[in-house]
Coordinates of C-alpha atoms and ligand atoms in Angstrom, one line a residue:
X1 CA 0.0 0.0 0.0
X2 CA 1.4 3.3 -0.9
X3 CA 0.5 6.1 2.0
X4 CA 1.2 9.6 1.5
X5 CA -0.1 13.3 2.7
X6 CA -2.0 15.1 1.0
X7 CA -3.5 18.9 1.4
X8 CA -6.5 18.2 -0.5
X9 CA -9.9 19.5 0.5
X10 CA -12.1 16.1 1.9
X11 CA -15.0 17.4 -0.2
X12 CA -13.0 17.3 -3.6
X13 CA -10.6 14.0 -2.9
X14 CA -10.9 11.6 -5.5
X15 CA -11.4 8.0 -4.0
X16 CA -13.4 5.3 -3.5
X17 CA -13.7 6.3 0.2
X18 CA -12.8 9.1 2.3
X19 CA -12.8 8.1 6.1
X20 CA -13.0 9.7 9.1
X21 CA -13.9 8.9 13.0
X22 CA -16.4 10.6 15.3
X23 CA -17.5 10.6 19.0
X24 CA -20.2 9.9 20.9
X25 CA -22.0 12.7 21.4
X26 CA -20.2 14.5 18.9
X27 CA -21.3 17.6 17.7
X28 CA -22.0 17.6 13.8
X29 CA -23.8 20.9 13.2
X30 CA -20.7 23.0 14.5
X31 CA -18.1 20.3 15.1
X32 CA -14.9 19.1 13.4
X33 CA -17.6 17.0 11.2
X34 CA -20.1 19.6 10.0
X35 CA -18.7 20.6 6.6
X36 CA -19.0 17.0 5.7
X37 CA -22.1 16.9 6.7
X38 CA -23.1 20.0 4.9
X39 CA -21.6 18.5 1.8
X40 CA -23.3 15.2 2.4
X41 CA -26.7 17.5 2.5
X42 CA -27.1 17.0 6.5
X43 CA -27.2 13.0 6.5
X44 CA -24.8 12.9 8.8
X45 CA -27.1 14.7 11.6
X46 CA -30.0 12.4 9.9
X47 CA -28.2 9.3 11.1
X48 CA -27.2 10.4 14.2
X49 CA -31.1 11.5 15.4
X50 CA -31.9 7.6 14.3
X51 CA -29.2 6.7 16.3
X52 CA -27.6 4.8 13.2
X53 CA -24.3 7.1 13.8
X54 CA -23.3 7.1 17.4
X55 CA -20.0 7.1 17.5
X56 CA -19.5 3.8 19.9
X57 CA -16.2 2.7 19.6
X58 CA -15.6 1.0 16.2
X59 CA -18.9 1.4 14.8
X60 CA -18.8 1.5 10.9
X61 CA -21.4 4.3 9.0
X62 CA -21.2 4.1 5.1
X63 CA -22.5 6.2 2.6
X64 CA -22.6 5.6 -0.8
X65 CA -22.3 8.8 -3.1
X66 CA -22.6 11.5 -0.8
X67 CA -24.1 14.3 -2.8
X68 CA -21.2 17.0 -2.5
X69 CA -18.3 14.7 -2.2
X70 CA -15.8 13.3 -5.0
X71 CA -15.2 10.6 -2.8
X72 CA -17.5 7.4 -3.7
X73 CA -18.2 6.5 -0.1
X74 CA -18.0 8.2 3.3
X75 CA -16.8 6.0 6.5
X76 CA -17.5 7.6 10.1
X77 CA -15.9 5.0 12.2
X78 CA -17.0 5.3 15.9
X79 CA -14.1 6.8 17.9
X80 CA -16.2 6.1 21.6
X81 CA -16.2 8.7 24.5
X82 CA -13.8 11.7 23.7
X83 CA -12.6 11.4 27.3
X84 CA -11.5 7.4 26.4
X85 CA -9.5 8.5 23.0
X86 CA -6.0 7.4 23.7
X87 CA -3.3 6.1 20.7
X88 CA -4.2 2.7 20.6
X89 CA -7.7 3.6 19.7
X90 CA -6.4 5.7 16.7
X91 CA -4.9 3.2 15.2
X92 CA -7.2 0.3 15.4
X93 CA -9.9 2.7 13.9
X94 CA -7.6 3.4 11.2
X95 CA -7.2 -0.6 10.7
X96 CA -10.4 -1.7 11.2
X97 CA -11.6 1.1 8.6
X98 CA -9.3 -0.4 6.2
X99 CA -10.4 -4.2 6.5
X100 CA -13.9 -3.1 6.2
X101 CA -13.0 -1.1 3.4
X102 CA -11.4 -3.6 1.4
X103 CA -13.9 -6.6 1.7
X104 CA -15.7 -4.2 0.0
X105 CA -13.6 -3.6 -2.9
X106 CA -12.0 -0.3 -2.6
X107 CA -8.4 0.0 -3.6
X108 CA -8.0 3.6 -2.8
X109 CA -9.0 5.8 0.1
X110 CA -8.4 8.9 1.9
X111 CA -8.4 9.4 5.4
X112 CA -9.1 12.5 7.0
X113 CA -7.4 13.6 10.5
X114 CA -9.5 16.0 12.6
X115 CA -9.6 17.2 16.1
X116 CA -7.8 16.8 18.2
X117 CA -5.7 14.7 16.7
X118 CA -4.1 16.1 13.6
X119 CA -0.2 16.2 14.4
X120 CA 2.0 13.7 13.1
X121 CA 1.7 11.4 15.7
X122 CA -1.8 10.5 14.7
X123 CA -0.9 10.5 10.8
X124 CA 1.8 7.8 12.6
X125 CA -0.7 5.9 14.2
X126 CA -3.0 6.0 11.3
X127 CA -0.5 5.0 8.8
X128 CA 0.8 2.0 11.1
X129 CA -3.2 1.0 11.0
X130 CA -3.8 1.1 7.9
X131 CA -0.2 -1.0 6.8
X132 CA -1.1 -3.8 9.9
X133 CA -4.7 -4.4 8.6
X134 CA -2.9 -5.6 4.9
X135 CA -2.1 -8.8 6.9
X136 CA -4.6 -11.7 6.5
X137 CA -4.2 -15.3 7.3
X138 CA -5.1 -17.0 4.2
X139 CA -1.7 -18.3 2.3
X140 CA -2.4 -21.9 3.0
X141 CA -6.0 -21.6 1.3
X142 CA -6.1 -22.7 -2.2
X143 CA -9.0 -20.4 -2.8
X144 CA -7.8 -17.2 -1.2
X145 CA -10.8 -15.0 -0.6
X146 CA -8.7 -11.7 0.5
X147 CA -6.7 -11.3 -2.2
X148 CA -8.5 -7.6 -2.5
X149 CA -6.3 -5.3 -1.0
X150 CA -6.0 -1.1 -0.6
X151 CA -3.3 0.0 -3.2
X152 CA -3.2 3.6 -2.4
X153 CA -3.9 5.6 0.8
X154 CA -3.9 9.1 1.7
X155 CA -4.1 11.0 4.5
X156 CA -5.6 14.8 5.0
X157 CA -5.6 17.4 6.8
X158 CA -2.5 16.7 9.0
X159 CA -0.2 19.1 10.2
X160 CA 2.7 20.6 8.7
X161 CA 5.9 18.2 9.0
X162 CA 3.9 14.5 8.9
X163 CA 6.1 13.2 6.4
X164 CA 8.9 11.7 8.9
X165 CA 6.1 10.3 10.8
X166 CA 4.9 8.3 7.7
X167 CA 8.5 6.5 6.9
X168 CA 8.7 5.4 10.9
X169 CA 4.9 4.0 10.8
X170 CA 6.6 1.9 7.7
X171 CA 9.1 0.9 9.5
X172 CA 7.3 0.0 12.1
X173 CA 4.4 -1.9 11.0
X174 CA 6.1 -3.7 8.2
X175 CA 8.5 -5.4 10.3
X176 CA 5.5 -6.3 12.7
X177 CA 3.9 -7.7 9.8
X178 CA 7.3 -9.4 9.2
X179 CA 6.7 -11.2 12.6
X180 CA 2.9 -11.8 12.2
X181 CA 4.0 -13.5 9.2
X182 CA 6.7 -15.5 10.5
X183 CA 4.7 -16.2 13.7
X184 CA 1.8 -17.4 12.2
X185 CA 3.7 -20.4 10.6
X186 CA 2.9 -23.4 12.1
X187 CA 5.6 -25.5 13.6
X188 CA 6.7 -28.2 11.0
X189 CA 7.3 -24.9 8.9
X190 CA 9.3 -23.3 11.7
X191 CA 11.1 -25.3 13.4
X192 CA 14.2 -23.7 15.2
X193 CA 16.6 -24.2 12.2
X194 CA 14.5 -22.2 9.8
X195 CA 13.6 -19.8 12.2
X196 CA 17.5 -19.0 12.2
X197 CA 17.3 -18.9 8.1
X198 CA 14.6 -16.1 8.2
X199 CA 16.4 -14.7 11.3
X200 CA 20.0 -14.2 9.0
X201 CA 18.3 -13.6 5.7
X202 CA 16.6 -10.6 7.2
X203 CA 19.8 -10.0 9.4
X204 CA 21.8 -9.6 5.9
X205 CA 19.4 -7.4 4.7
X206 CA 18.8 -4.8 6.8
X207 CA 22.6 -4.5 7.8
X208 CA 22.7 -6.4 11.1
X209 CA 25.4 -9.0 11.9
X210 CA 24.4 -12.5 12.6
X211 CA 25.5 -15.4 14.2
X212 CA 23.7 -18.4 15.4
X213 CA 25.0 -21.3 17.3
X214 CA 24.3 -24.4 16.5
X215 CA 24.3 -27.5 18.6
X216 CA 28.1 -27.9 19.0
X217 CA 28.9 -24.6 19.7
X218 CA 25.3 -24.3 22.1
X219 CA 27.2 -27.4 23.8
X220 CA 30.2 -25.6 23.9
X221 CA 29.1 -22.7 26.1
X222 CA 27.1 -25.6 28.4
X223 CA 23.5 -23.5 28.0
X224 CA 22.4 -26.6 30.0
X225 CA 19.1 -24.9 29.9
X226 CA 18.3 -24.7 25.9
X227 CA 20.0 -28.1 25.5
X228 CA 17.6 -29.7 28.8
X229 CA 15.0 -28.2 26.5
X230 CA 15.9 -29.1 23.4
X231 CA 16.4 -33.0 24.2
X232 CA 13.6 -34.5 23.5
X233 CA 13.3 -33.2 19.8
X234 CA 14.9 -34.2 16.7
X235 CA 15.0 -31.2 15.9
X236 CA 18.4 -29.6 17.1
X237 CA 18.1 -25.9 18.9
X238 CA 19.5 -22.7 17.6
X239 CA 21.3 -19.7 19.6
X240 CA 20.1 -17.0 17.1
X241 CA 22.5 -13.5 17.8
X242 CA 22.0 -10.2 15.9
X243 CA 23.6 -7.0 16.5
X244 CA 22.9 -3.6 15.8
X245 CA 26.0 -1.2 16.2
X246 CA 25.9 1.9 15.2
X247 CA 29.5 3.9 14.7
X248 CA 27.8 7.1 16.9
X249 CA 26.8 4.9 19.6
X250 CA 30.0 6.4 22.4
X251 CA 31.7 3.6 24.7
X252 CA 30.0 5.0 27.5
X253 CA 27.0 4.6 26.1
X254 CA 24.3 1.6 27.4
X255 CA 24.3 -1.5 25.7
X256 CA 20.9 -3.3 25.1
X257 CA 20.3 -6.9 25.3
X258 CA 16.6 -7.9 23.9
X259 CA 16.3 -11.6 24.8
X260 CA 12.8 -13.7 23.9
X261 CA 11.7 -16.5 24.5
X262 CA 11.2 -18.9 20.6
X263 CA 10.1 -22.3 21.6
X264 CA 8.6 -23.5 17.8
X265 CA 6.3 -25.8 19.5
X266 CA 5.4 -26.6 23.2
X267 CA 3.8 -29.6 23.7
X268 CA 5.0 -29.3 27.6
X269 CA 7.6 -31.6 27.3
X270 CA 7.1 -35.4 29.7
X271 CA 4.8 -33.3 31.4
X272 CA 2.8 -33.2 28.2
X273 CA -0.5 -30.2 27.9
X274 CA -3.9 -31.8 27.6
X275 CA -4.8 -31.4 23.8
X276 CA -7.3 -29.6 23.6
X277 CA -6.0 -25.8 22.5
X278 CA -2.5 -27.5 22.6
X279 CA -2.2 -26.1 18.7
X280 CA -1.9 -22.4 20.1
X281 CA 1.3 -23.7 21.4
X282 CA 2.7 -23.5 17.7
X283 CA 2.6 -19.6 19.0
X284 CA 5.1 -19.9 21.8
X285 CA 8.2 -18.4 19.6
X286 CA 6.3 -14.9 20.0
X287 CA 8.6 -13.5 22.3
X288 CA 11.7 -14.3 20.3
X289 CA 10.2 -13.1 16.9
X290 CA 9.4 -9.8 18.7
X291 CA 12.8 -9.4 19.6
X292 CA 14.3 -10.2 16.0
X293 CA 11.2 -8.0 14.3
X294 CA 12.3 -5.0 16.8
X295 CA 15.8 -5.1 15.0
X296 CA 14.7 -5.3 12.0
X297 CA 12.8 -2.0 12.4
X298 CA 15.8 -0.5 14.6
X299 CA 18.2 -1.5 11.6
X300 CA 16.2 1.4 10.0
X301 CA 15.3 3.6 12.4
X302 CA 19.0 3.9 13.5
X303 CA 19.2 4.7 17.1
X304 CA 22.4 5.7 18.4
X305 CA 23.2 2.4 21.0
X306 CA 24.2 -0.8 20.9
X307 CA 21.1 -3.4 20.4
X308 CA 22.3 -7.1 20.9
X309 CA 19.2 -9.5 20.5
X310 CA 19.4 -12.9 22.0
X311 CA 16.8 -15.8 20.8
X312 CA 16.9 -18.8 21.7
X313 CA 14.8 -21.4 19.8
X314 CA 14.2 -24.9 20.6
X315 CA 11.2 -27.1 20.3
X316 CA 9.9 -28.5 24.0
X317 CA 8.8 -32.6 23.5
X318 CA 8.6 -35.7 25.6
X319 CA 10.8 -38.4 23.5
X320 CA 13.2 -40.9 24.7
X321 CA 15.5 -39.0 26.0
X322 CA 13.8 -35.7 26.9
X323 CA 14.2 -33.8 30.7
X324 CA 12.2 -35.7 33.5
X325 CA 10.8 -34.2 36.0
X326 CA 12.8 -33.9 38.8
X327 CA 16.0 -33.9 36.2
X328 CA 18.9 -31.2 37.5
X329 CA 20.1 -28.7 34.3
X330 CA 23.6 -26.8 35.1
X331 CA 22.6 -23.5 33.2
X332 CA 25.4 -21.3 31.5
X333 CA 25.7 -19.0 34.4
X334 CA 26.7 -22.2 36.5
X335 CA 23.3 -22.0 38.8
X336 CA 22.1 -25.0 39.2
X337 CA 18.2 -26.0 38.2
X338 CA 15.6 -28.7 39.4
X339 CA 13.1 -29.3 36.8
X340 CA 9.8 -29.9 38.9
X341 CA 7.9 -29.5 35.6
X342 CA 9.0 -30.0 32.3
X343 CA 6.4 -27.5 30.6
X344 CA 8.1 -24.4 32.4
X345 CA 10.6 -24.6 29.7
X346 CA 10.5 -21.2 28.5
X347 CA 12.4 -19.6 31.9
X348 CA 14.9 -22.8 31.0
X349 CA 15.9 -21.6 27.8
X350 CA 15.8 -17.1 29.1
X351 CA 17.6 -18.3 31.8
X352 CA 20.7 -18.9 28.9
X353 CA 19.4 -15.9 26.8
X354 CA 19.8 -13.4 29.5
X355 CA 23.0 -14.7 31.1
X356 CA 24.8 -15.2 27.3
X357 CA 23.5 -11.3 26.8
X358 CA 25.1 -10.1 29.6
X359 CA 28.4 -11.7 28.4
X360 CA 28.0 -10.3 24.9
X361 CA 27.9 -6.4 26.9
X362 CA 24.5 -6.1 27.7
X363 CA 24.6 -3.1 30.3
X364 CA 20.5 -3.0 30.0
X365 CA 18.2 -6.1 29.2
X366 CA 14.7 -6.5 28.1
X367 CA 13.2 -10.0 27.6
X368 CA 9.7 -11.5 26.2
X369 CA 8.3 -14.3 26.2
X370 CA 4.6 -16.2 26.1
X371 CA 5.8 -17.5 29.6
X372 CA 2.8 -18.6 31.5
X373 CA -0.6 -19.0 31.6
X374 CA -1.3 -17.1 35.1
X375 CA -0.7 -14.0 33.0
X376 CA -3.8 -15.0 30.8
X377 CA -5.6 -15.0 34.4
X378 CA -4.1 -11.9 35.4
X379 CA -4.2 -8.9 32.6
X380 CA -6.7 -11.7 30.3
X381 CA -5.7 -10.7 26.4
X382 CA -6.1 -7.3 27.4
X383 CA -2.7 -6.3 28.6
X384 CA 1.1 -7.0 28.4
X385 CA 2.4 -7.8 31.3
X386 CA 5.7 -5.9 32.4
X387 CA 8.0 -7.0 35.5
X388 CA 10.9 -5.0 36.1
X389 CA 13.9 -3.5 38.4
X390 CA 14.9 -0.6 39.4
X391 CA 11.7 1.5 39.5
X392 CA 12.9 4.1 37.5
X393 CA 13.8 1.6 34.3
X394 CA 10.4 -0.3 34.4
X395 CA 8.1 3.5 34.0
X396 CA 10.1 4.8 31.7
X397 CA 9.4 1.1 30.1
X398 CA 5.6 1.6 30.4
X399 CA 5.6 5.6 30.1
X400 CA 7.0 4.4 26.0
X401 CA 4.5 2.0 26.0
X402 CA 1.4 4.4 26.6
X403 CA 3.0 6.7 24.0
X404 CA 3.3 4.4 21.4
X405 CA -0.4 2.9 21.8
X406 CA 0.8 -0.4 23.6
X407 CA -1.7 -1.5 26.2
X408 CA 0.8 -2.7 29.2
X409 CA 0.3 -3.2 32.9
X410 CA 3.0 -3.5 36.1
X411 CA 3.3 -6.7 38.2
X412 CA 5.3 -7.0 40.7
X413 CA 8.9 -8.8 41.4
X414 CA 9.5 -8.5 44.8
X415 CA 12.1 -10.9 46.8
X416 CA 9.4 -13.2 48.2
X417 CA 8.3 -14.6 45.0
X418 CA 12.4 -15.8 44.6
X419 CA 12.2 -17.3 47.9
X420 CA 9.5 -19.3 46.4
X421 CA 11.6 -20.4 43.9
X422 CA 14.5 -21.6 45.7
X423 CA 15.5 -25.8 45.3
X424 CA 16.0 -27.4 48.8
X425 CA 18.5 -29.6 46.4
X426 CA 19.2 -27.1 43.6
X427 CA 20.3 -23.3 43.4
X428 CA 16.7 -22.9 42.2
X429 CA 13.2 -25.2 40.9
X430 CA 11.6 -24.7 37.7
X431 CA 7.8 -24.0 38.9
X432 CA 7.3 -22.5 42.3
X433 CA 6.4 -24.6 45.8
X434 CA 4.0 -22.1 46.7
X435 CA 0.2 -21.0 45.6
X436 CA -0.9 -19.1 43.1
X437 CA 1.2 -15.9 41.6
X438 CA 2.8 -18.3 38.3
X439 CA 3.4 -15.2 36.1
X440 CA 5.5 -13.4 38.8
X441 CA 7.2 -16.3 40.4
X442 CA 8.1 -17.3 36.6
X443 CA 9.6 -13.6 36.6
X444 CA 11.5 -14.2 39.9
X445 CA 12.9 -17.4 38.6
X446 CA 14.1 -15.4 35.4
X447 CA 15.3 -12.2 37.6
X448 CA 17.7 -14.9 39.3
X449 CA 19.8 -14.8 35.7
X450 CA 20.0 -10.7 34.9
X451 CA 22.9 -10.1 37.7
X452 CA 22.6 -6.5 38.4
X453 CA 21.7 -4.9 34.9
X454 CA 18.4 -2.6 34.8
X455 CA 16.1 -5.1 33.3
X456 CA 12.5 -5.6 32.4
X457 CA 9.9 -8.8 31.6
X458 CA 7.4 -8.6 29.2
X459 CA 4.5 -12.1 29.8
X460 CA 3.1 -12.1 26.3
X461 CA 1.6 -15.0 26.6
X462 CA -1.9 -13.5 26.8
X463 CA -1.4 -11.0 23.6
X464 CA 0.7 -12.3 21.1
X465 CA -1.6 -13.8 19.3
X466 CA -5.7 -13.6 18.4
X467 CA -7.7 -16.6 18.4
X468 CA -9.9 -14.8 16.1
X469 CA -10.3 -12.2 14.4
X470 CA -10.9 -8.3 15.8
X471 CA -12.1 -5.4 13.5
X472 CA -8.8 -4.1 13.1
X473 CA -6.8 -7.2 13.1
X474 CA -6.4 -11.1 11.8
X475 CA -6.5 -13.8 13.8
X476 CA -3.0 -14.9 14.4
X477 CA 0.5 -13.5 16.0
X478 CA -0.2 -9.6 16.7
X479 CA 3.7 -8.3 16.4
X480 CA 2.7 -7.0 20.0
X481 CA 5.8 -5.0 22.0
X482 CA 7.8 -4.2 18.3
X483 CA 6.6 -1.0 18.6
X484 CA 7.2 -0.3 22.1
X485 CA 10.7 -1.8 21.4
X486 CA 11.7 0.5 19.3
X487 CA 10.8 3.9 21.0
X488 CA 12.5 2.8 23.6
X489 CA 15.6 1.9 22.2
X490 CA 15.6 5.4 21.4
X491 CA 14.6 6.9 24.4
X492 CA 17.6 4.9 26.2
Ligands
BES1 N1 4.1 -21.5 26.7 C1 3.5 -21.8 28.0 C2 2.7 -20.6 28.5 C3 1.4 -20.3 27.8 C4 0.2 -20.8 28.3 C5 1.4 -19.4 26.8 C6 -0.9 -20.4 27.6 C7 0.2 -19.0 26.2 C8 -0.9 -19.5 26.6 C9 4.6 -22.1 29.0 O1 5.7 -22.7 28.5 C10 3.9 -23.0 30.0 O2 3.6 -24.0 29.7 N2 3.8 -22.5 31.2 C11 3.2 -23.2 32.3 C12 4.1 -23.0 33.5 C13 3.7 -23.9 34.7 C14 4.0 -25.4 34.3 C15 4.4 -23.5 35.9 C16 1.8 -22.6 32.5 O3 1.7 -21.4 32.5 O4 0.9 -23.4 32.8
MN2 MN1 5.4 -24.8 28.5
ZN3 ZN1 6.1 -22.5 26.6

């Protein structure tokens, strides 16, 4: 889709729909919306006194032909209670205009900014919106029903200066999309060797070096925690390493380490998942994905540190000579770890991640991961969950978040949950002894591995992926945290 800012007047745009957003209670006879109205010969205020145009969040209004418009169609997507209008809403409007729009058919539309959001982080948001929502899940169909896609967008009435916004919201959202795509593979087309192909072919062309261990050198460094993993599979794990280093970036400078979690399938290992939903587990290599998507985009976006992303990839099975429960693992950092339960694999194989980024020069380190399920029961699909230490690290962490439309939420790591981690034969257990709390324990357990550095734990488990479709997004991996990611990568 080509996206690009124009001054046009709404009323004289030619395409085959011009789309805006309004409020409840908005007011169309003096508002930002009356001179389409007027144009459209007052139908606007017709539909609202029916109660056909309320403005409720995500509500679609289409008019065919609007006498006084070029446009072929007007959309008036519902933007909910003014009060309520935040980022993320701006964009999923945008996106869920565009998927209704081009079920329909159209392959060109405007989209018209208006109060009071006209600056170019809106004409950001909208742009990422519109770019997100050409993402469907239909390549394994023979007959593919959505192959009808927007070819040409623009966007009005922004202000002055938008263009700069428009090349980061491509940067942006294609390399989420890169992820969704990736993600969305199910596992005997991703297994953790050709997650490492796509991970160096995209390496190689955006500029980032690569290098990814295989299962001798992954021996070599005794991560004891990907190869306990990794042993009940044939397939072999991967160590996947990219690096983003910038000739501005000054010695002094922080060094970030993004770690996440790419398990290609969990079928929880000897202490096997019921099967029913047990599919979804094809999504558990979210957290990595993220990480290798985010340098993709920061390949482009050229911040001035040091990025070094960490993924390890492995597949979690029960086989012959797969991890037991109550099996010792010697991880890379030399702790020592009882595994109580072989389907908390995830925290086995970060455990290596964060300690190998820290030995690469990680002064800073972010990880994510689909890590547990107690998240799910926590924030629901709602909210990502962010764990973190010092203070200061983890709000400057969500502060990016809110800014760049992420929803994200704070749980806690405090000492206590560790304690609940701790062996009475080991350095430390796998699951925890005591009730309840799984998605902070989990983060205690992983805490026990990041030393001193500043460092921060995103449980994705409940939002990388839809298990069906929303108005502004397919059902599949969501490329949630990318975006965040990369803001904040800056803003270190
Ligand atoms: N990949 C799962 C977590 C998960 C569950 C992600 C549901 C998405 C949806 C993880 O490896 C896992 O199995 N965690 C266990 C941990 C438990 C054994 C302590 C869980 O959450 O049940
Ligand atoms: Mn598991
Ligand atoms: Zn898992």
């Amino acid at each position: 889709m080509q996206i690009q800012l124009e001054t046009t007047s709404p009323l004289t745009v030619e395409a085959d729909a011009l789309v805006t957003f309004a409020f409840e209670k908005d007011e169309l006879i003096d508002g930002p919306l009356a001179e389409l109205d007027r144009a459209a010969g007052g139908r606007l205020k017709e539909l609202a006194t029916s109660h056909e145009l309320t403005g409720k969040s995500l509500e679609m209004v289409l008019l065919h032909y609007p006498a006084g418009l070029k446009a072929a169609r007007l959309l008036i997507v519902g933007a909910g209670k003014p009060e309520k209008f935040d980022n993320t809403m701006l964009r999923r409007l945008a996106s869920a205009a565009a998927r209704h729009l081009k079920s329909r058919g159209a392959k060109r539309i405007a989209f018209l900014l208006r109060e009071p959001r006209k600056d170019a982080g809106a004409a950001q948001l909208v742009a990422e919106g519109l770019l997100l929502a050409e993402l469907e899940l239909d390549k394994y169909k023979s007959e593919k029903k959505n192959q009808k896609a927007i070819e040409q967008a623009s966007i009005l009435g922004a202000d002055p200066g938008a263009a700069e916004a428009l090349e980061r919201a491509r940067i942006i959202a294609e390399s989420q999309n890169w992820a969704r795509d990736i993600a969305n593979e199910p596992s005997n087309r991703l297994t953790p060797t050709i997650l490492a192909g796509h991970a160096e072919k995209m390496a190689r062309e955006s500029g980032l070096q690569v290098d990814i261990l295989n299962e001798e050198r992954i021996e070599e460094m005794k991560m004891g925690g990907l190869l306990g993993v990794a042993r009940g599979s044939a397939e072999p794990p991967r160590m996947i390493v990219l690096t983003y280093n910038p000739p501005q970036a000054n010695p002094g400078a922080p060094v970030l380490g993004l770690v996440g979690k790419a398990v290609t399938f969990d079928t929880g290992g000897i202490s096997i998942k019921p099967s029913k939903h047990m599919d979804a587990m094809k999504y558990d290599m979210c957290g990595g994905i993220t990480m290798l998507a985010t340098m993709r985009a920061i390949a482009r976006t050229k911040p001035a540190i040091k990025v070094i992303a960490v993924v390890p990839a492995t597949e979690n099975m029960p086989g012959g000579r797969a991890t037991k429960p109550g099996d010792i693992l010697f991880s890379m950092s030399g702790k020592t770890i009882e595994v109580l339960n072989t389907d908390a694999e995830g925290r086995l194989i970060l455990a290596d991640g964060l300690f190998y980024a820290r030995q690469l020069g990680a002064t800073h380190l972010v990880d994510a991961a689909t890590l547990t399920g107690a998240i799910v029961v926590a924030l629901s699909t709602l909210n990502v969950g962010v764990f973190g230490r010092p203070d200061d690290y983890t709000r400057l962490f969500l502060d990016t978040a809110r800014t760049a439309g992420e929803r994200m939420w704070q749980m806690p790591v405090d000492d206590d949950y560790a304690d609940m981690m701790k062996s009475q034969i080991a350095d430390v257990q796998n699951i925890s002894s005591g009730d309840g709390g799984g998605a902070c324990t989990a983060a205690a357990f992983l805490r026990e591995f990041t030393g001193d550095v500043p460092w921060i734990h995103l449980d994705i488990a409940g939002t990388a992926w839809l298990d069906d479709a929303k108005p502004w997004m397919a059902k599949g991996a969501t490329g949630v945290a990318i975006r965040t990611l990369v803001d904040f990568t800056e803003k270190l």
